[in-house]
CSV table of N, CA and C in Angstrom, one decimal:
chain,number,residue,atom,x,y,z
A,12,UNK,N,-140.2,-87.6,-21.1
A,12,UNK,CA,-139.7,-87.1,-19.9
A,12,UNK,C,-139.1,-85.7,-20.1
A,13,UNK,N,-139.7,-84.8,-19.0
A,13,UNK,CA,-138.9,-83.6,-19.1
A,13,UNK,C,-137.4,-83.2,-19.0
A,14,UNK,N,-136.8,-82.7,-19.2
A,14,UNK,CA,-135.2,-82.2,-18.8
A,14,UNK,C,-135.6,-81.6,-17.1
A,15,UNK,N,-134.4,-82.0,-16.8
A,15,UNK,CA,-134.2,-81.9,-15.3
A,15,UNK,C,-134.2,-79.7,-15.6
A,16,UNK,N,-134.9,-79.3,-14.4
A,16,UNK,CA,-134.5,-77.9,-15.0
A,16,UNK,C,-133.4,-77.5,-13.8
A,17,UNK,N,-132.4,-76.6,-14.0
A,17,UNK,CA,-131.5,-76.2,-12.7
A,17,UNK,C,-131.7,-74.7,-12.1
A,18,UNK,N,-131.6,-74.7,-11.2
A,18,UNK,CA,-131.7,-72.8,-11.1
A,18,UNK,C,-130.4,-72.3,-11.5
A,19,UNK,N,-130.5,-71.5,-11.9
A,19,UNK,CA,-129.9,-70.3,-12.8
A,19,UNK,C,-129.0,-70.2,-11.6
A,20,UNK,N,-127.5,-70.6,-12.3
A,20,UNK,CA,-126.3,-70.1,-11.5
A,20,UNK,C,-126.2,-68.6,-11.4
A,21,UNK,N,-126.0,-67.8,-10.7
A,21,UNK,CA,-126.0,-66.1,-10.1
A,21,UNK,C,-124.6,-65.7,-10.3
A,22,UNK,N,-124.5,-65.2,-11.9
A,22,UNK,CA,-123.6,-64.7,-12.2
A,22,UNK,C,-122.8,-63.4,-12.5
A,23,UNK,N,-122.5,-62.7,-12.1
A,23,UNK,CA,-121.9,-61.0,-12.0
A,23,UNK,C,-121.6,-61.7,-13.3
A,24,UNK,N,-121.5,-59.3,-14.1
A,24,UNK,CA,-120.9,-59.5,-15.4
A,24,UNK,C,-119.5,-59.7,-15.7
A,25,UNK,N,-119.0,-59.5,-14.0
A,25,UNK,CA,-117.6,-60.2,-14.2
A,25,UNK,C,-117.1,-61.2,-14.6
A,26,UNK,N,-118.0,-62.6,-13.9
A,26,UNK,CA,-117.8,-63.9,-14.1
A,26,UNK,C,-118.6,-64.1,-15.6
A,27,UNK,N,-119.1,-63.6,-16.0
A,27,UNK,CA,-119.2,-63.7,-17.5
A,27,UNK,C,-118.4,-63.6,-18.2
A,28,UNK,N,-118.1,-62.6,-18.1
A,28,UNK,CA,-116.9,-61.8,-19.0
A,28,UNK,C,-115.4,-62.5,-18.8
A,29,UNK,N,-115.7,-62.8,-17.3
A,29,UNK,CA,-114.3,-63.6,-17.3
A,29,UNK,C,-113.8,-65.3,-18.5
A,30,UNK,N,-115.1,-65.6,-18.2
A,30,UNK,CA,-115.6,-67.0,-18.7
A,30,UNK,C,-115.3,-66.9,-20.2
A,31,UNK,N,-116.0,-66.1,-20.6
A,31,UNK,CA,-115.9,-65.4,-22.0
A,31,UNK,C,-114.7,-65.2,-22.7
A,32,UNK,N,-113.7,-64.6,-21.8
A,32,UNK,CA,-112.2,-64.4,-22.4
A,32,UNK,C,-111.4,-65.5,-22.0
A,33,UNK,N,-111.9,-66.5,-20.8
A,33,UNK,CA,-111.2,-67.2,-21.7
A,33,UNK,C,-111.0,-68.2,-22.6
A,34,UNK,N,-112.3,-68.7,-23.5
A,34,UNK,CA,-112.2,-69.5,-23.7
A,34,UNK,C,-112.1,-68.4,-25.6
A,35,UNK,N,-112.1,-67.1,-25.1
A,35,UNK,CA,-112.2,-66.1,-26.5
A,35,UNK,C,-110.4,-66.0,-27.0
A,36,UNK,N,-109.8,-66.4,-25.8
A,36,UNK,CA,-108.3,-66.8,-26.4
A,36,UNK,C,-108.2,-67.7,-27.6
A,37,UNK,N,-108.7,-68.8,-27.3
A,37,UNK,CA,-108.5,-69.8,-28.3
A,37,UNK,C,-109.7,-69.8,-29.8
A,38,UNK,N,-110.7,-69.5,-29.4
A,38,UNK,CA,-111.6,-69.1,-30.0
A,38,UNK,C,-112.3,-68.0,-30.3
A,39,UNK,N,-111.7,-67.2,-31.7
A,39,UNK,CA,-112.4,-65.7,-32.0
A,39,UNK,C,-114.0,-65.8,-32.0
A,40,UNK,N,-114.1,-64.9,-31.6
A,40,UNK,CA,-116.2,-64.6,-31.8
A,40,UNK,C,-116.8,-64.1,-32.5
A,41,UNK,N,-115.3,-62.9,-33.6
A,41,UNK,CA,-116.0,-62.3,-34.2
A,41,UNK,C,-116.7,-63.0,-35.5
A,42,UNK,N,-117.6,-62.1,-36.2
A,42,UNK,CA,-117.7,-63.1,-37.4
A,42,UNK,C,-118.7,-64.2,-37.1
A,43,UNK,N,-118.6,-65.3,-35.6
A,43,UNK,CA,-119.4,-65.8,-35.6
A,43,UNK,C,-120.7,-66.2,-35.5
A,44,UNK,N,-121.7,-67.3,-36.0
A,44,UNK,CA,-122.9,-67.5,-35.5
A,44,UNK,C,-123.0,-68.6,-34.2
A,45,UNK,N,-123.7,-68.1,-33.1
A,45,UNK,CA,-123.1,-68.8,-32.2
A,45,UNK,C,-124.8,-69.5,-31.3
A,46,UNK,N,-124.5,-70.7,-30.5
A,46,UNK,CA,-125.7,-70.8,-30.3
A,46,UNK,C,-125.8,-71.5,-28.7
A,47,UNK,N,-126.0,-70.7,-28.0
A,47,UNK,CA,-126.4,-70.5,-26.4
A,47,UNK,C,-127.5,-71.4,-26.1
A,48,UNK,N,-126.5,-73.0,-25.6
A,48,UNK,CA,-128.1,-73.5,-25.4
A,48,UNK,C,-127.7,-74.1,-23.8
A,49,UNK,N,-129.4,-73.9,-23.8
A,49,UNK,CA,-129.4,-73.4,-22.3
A,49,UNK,C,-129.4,-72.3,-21.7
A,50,UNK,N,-129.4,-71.3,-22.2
A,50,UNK,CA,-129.0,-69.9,-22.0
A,50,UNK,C,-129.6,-69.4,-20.9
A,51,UNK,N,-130.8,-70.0,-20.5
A,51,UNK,CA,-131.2,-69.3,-19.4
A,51,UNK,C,-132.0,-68.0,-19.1
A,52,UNK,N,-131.5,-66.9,-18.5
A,52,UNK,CA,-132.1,-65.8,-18.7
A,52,UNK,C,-131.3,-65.0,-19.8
A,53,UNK,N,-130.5,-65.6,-20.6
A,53,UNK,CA,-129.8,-64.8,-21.6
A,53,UNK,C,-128.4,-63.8,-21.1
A,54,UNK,N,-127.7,-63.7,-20.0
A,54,UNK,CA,-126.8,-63.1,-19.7
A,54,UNK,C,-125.6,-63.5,-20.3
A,55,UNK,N,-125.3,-64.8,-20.5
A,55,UNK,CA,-124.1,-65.2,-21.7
A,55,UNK,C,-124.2,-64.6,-23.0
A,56,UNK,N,-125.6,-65.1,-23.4
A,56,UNK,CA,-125.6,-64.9,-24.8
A,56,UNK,C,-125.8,-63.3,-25.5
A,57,UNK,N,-126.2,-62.3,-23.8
A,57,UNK,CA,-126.3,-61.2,-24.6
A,57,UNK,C,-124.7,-60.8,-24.5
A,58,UNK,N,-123.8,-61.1,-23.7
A,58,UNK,CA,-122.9,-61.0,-23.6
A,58,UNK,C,-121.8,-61.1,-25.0
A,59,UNK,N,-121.8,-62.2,-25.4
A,59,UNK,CA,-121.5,-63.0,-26.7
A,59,UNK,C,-122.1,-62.3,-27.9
A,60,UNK,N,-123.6,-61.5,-27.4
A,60,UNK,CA,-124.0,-60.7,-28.7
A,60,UNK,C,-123.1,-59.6,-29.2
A,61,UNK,N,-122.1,-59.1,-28.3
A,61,UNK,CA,-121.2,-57.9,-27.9
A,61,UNK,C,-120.1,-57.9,-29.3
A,62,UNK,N,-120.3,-59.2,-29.4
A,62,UNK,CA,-118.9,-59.8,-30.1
A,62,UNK,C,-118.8,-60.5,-31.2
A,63,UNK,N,-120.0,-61.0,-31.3
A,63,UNK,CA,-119.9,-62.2,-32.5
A,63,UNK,C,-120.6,-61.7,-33.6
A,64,UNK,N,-121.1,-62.3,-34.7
A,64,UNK,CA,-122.2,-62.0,-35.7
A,64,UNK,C,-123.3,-62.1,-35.4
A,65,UNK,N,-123.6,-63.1,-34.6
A,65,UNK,CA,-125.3,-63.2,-34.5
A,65,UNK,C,-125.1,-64.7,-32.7
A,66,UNK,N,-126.1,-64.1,-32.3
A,66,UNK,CA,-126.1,-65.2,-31.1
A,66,UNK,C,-127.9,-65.7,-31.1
A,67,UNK,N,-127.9,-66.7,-30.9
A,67,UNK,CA,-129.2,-67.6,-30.6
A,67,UNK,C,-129.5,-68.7,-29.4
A,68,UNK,N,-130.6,-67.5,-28.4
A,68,UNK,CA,-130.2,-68.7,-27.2
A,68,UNK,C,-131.1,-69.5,-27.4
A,69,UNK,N,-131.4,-70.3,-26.6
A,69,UNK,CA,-132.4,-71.5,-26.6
A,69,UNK,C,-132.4,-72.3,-25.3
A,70,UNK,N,-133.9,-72.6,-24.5
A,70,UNK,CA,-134.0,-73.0,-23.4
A,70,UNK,C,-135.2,-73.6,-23.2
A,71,UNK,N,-135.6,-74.6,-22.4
A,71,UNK,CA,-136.4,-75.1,-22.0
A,71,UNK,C,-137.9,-74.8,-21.2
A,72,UNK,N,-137.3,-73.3,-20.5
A,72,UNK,CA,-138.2,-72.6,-19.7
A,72,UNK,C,-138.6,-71.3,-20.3
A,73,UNK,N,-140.0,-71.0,-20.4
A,73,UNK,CA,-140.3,-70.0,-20.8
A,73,UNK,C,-140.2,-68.9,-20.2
A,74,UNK,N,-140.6,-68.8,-19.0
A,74,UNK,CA,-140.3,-67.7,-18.0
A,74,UNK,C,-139.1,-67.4,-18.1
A,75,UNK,N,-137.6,-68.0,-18.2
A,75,UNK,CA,-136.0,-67.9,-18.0
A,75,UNK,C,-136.4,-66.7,-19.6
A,76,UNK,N,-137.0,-67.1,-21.0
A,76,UNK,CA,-137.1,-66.6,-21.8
A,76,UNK,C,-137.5,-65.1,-22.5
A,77,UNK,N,-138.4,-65.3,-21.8
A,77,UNK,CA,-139.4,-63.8,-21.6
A,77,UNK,C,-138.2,-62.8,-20.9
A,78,UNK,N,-137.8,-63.6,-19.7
A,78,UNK,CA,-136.7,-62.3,-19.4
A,78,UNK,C,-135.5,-62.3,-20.5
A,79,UNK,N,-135.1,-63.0,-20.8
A,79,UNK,CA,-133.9,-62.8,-22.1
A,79,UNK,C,-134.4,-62.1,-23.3
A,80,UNK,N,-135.5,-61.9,-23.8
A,80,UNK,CA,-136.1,-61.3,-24.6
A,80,UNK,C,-136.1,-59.6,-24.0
A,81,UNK,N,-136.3,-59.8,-22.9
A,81,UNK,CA,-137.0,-57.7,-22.7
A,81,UNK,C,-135.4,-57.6,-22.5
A,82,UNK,N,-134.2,-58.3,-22.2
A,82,UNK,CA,-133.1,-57.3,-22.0
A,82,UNK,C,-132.5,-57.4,-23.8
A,83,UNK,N,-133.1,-58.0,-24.5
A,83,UNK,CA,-132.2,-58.1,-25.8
A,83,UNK,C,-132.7,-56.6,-27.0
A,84,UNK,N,-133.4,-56.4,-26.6
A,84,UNK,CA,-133.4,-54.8,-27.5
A,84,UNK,C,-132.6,-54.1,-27.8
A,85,UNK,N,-132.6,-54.6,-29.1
A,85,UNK,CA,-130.9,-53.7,-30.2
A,85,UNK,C,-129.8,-54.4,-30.1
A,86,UNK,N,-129.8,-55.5,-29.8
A,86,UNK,CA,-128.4,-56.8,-29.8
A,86,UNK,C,-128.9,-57.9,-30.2
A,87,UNK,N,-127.7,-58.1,-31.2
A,87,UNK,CA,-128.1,-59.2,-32.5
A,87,UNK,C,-128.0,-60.9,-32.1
A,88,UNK,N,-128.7,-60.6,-31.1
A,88,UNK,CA,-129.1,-61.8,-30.2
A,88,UNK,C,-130.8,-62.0,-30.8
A,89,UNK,N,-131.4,-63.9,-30.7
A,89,UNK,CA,-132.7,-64.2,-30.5
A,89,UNK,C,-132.8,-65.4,-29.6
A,90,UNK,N,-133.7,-65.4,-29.1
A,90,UNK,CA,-134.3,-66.4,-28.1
A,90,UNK,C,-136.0,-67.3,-28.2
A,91,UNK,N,-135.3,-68.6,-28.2
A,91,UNK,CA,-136.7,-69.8,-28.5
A,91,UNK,C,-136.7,-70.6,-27.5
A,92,UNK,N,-138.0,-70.9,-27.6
A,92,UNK,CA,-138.3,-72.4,-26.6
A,92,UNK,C,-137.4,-73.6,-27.3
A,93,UNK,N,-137.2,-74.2,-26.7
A,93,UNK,CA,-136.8,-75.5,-27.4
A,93,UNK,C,-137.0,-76.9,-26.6
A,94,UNK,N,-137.6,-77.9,-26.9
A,94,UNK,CA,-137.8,-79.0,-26.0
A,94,UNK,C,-136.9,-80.0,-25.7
A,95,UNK,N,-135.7,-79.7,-25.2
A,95,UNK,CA,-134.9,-80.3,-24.4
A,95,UNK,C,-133.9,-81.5,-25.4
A,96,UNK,N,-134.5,-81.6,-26.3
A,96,UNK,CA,-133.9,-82.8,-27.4
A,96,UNK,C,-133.5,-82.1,-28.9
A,97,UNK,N,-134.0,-82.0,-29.9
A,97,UNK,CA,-134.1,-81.3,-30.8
A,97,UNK,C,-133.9,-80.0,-31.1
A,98,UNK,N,-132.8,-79.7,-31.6
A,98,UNK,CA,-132.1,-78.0,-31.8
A,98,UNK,C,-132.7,-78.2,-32.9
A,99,UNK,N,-133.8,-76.6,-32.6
A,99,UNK,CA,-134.4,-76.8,-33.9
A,99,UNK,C,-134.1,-75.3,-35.3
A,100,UNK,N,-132.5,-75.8,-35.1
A,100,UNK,CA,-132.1,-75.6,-36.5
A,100,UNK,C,-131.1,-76.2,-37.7
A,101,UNK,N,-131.2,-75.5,-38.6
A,101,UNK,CA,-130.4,-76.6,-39.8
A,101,UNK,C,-129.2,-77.2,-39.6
A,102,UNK,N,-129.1,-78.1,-40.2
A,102,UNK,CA,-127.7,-78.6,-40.0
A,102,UNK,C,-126.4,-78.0,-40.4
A,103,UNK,N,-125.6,-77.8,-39.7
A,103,UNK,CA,-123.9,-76.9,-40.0
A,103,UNK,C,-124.5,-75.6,-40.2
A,104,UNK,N,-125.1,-75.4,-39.0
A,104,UNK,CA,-125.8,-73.6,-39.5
A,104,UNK,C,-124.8,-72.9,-37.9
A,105,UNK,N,-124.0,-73.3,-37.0
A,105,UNK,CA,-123.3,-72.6,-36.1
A,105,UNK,C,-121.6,-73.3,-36.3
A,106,UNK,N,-121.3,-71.9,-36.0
A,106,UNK,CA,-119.6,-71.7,-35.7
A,106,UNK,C,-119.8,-72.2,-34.0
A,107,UNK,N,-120.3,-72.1,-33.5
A,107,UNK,CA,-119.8,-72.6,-31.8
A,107,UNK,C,-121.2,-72.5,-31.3
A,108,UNK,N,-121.0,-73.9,-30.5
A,108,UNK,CA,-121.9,-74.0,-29.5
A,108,UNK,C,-121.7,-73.9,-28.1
A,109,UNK,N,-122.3,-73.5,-27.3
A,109,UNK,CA,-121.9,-72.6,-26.1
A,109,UNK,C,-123.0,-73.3,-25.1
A,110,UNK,N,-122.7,-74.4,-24.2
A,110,UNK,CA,-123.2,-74.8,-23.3
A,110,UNK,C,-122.7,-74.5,-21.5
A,111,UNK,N,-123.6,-73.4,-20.5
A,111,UNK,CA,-122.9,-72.8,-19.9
A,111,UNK,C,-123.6,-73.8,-18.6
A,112,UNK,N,-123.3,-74.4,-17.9
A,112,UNK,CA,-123.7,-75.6,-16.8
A,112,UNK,C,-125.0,-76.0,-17.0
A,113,UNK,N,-125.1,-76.7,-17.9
A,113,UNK,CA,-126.3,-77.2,-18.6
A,113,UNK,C,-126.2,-78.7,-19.0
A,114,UNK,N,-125.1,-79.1,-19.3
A,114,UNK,CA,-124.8,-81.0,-19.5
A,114,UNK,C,-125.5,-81.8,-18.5
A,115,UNK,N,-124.8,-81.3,-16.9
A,115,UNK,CA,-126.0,-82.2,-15.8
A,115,UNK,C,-127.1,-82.2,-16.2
A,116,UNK,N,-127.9,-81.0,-16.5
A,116,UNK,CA,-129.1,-81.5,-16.4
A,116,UNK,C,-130.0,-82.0,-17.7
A,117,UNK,N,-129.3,-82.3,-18.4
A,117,UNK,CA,-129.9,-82.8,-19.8
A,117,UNK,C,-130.1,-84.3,-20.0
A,118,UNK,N,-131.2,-84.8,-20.4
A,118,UNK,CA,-132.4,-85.9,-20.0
A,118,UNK,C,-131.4,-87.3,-20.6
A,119,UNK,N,-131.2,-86.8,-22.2
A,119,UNK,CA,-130.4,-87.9,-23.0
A,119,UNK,C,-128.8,-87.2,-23.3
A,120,UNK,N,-127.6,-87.0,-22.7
A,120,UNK,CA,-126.5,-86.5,-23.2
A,120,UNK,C,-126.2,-86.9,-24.7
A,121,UNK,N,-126.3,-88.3,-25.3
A,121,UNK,CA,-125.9,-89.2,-26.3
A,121,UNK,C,-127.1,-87.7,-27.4
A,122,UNK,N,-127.9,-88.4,-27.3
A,122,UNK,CA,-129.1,-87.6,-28.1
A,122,UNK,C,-128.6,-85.5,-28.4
A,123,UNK,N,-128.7,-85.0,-27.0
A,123,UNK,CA,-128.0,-83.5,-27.1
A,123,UNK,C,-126.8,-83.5,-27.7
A,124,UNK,N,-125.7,-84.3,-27.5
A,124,UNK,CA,-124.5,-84.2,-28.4
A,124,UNK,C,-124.6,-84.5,-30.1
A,125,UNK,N,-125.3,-85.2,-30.4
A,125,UNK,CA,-125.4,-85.8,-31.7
A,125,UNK,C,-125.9,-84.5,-32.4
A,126,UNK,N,-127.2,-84.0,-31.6
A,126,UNK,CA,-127.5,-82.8,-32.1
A,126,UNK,C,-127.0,-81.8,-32.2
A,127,UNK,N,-126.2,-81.4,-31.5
A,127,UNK,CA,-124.9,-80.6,-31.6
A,127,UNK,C,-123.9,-80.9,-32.4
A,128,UNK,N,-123.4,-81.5,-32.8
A,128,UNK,CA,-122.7,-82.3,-34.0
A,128,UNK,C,-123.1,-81.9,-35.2
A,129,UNK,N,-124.5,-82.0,-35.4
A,129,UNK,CA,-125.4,-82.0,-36.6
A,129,UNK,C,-125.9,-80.6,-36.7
A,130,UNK,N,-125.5,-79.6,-35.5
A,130,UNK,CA,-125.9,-78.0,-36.2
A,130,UNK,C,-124.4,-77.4,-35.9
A,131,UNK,N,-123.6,-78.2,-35.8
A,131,UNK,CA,-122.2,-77.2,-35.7
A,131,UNK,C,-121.5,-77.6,-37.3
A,132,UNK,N,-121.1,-76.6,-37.4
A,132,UNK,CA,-120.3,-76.5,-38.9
A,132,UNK,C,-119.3,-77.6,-38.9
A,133,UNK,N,-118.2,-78.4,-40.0
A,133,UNK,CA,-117.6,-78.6,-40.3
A,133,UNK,C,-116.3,-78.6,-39.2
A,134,UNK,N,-116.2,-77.3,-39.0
A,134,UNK,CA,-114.8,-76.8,-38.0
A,134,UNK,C,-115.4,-76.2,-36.8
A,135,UNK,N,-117.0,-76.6,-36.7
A,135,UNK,CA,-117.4,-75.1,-35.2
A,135,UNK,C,-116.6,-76.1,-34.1
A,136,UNK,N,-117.0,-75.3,-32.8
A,136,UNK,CA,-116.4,-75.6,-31.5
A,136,UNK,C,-117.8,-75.7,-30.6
A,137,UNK,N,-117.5,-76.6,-29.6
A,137,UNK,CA,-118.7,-77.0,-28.7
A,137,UNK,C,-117.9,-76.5,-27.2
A,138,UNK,N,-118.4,-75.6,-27.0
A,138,UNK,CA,-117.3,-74.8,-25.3
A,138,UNK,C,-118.6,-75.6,-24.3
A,139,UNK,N,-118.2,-76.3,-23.4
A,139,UNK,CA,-119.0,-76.7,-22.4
A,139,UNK,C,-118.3,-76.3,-21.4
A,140,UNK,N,-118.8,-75.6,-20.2
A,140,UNK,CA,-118.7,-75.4,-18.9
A,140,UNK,C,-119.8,-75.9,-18.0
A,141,UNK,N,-119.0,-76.9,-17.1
A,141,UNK,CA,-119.8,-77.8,-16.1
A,141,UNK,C,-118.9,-77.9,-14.5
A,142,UNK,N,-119.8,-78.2,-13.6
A,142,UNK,CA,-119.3,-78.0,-12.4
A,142,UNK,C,-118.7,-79.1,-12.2
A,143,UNK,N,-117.8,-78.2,-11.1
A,143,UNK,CA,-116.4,-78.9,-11.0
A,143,UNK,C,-116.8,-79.6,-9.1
A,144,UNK,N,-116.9,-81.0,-9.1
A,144,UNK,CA,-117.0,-81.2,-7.4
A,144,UNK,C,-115.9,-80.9,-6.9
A,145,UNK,N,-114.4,-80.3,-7.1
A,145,UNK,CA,-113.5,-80.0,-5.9
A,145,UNK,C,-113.9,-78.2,-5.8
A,146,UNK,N,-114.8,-77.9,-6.8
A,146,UNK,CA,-114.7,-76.3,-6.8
A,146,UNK,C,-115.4,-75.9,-5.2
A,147,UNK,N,-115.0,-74.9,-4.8
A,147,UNK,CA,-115.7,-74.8,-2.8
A,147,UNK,C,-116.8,-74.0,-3.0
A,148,UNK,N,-117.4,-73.8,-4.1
A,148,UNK,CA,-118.7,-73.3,-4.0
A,148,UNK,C,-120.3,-74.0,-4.7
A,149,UNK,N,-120.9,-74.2,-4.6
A,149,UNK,CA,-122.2,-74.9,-5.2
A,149,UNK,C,-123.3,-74.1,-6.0
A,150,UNK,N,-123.3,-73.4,-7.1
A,150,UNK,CA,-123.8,-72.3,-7.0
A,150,UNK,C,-125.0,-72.6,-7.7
A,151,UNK,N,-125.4,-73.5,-7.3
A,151,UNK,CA,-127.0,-73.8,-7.9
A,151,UNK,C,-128.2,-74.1,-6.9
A,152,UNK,N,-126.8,-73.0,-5.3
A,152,UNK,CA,-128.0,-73.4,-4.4
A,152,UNK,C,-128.4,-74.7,-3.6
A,153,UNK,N,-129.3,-74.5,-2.9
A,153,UNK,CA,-129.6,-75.7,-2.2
A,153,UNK,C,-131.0,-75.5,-2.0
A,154,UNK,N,-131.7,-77.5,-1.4
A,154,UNK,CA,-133.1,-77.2,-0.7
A,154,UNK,C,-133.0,-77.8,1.0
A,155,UNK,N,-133.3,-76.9,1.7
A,155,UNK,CA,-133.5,-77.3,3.3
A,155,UNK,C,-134.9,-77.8,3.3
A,156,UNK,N,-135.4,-78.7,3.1
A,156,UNK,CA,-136.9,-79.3,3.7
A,156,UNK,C,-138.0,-78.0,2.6
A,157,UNK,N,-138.5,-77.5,2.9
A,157,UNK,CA,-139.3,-76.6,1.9
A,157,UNK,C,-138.6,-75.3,1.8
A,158,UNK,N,-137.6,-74.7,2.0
A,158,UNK,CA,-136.6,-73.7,2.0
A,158,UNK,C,-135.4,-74.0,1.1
A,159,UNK,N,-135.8,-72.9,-0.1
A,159,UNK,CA,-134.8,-73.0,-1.3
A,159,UNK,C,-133.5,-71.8,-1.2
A,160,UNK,N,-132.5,-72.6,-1.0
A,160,UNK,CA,-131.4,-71.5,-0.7
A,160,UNK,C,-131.3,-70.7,-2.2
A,161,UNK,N,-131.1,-70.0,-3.0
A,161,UNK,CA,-130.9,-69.6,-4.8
A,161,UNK,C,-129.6,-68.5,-4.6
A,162,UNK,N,-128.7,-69.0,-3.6
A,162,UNK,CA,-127.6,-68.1,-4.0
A,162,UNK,C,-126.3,-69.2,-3.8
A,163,UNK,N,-124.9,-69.1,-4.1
A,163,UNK,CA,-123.9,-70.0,-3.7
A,163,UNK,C,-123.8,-70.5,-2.6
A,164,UNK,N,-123.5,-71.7,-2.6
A,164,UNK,CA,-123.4,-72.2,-1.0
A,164,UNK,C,-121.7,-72.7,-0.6
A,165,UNK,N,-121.1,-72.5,0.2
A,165,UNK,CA,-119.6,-72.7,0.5
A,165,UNK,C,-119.6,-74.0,0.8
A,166,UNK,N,-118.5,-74.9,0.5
A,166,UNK,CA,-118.2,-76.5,0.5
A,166,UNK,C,-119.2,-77.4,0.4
A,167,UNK,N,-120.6,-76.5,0.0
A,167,UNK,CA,-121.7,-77.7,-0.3
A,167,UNK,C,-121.0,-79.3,-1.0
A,168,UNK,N,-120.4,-78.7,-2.4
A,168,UNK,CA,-120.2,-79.8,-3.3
A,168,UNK,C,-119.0,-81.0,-2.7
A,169,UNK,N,-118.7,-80.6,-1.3
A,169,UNK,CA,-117.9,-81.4,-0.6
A,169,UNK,C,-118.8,-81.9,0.1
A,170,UNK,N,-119.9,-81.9,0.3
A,170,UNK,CA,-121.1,-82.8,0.9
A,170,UNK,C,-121.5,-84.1,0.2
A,171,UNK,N,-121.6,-84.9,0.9
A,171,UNK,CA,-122.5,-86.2,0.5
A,171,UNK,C,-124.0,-85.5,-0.7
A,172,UNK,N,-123.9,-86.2,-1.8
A,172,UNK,CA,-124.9,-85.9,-2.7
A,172,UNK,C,-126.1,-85.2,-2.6
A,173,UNK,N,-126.4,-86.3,-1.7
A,173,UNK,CA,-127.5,-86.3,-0.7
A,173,UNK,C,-128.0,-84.9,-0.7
A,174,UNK,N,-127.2,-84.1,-0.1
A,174,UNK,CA,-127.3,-82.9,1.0
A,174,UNK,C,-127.4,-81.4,-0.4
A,175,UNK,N,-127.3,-82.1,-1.0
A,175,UNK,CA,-127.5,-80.5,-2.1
A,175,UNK,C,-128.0,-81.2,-3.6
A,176,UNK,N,-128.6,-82.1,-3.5
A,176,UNK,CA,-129.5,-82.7,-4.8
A,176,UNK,C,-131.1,-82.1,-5.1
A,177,UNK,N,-131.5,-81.3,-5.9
A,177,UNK,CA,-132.4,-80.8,-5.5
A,177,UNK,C,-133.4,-81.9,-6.1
């Protein structure tokens, strides 16, 4: 079975950068190797390339990829396919893993965690950011009947399921 795919939350480089510091309080970047999964079109991870020693996104969709690739020229950022289960690198080879609203939609959670486990170092850190249902915005969009809303929606996530499940 495939991984559920989500549309790409619509993030300013504000709310990146905001996101970024805070979780850069507790956790220095520099120095480290860091690994963006899920990354998407790469806006975190080039972000994170700003900062750290090395960043590696990884995602499911190839199209999301191709664009992460033409903006990464000259930032010590790389970007792979990966099929939804299997991080396919060595074991204890990252200082932090960086999952940015990506848990929902992942097929086995048990299986993705283990493997995160198994490429985080000894002491790395696993930063997950996932939506919050009291938060008043929905920002993965919505579907009306064959009409795809792809920008935030206001109190959606105070809706019955139903009504914003894509």
């Amino acid at each position: 079975m495939k991984p559920e795919l989500g549309i790409p939350t619509g993030s300013s480089n504000y709310i990146i950068n905001k996101r970024i510091r805070k979780f850069e309080k507790y956790t220095p970047l520099k120095n480290k190797i860091i690994l963006d999964l899920g990354c998407g079109d790469g806006a975190y991870a080039l972000c994170l390339a700003n900062k750290a020693k090395m960043v590696l996104g990884i995602d499911v969709e190839k199209g999301r990829l191709k664009i992460a690739k033409s903006k990464s020229k000259g930032k010590k950022v790389n970007f792979q396919l990966f099929n939804g289960l299997d991080i396919p690198f060595d074991d204890s080879y990252f200082d932090i893993v960086f999952m940015n609203e990506v848990i929902e939609h992942v097929e086995d959670e048990n299986k993705i965690l283990s493997e995160i486990r198994r490429v985080l170092k000894n002491n790395g850190e696993l930063i997950i950011y996932a939506p919050n249902r009291n938060f008043p915005l929905e920002g993965h969009g919505m579907k009306l009947g064959n009409i795809k809303l792809n920008f935030p929606i206001p109190f959606l996530p105070w809706l019955p399921f139903k009504f914003h499940k894509y």
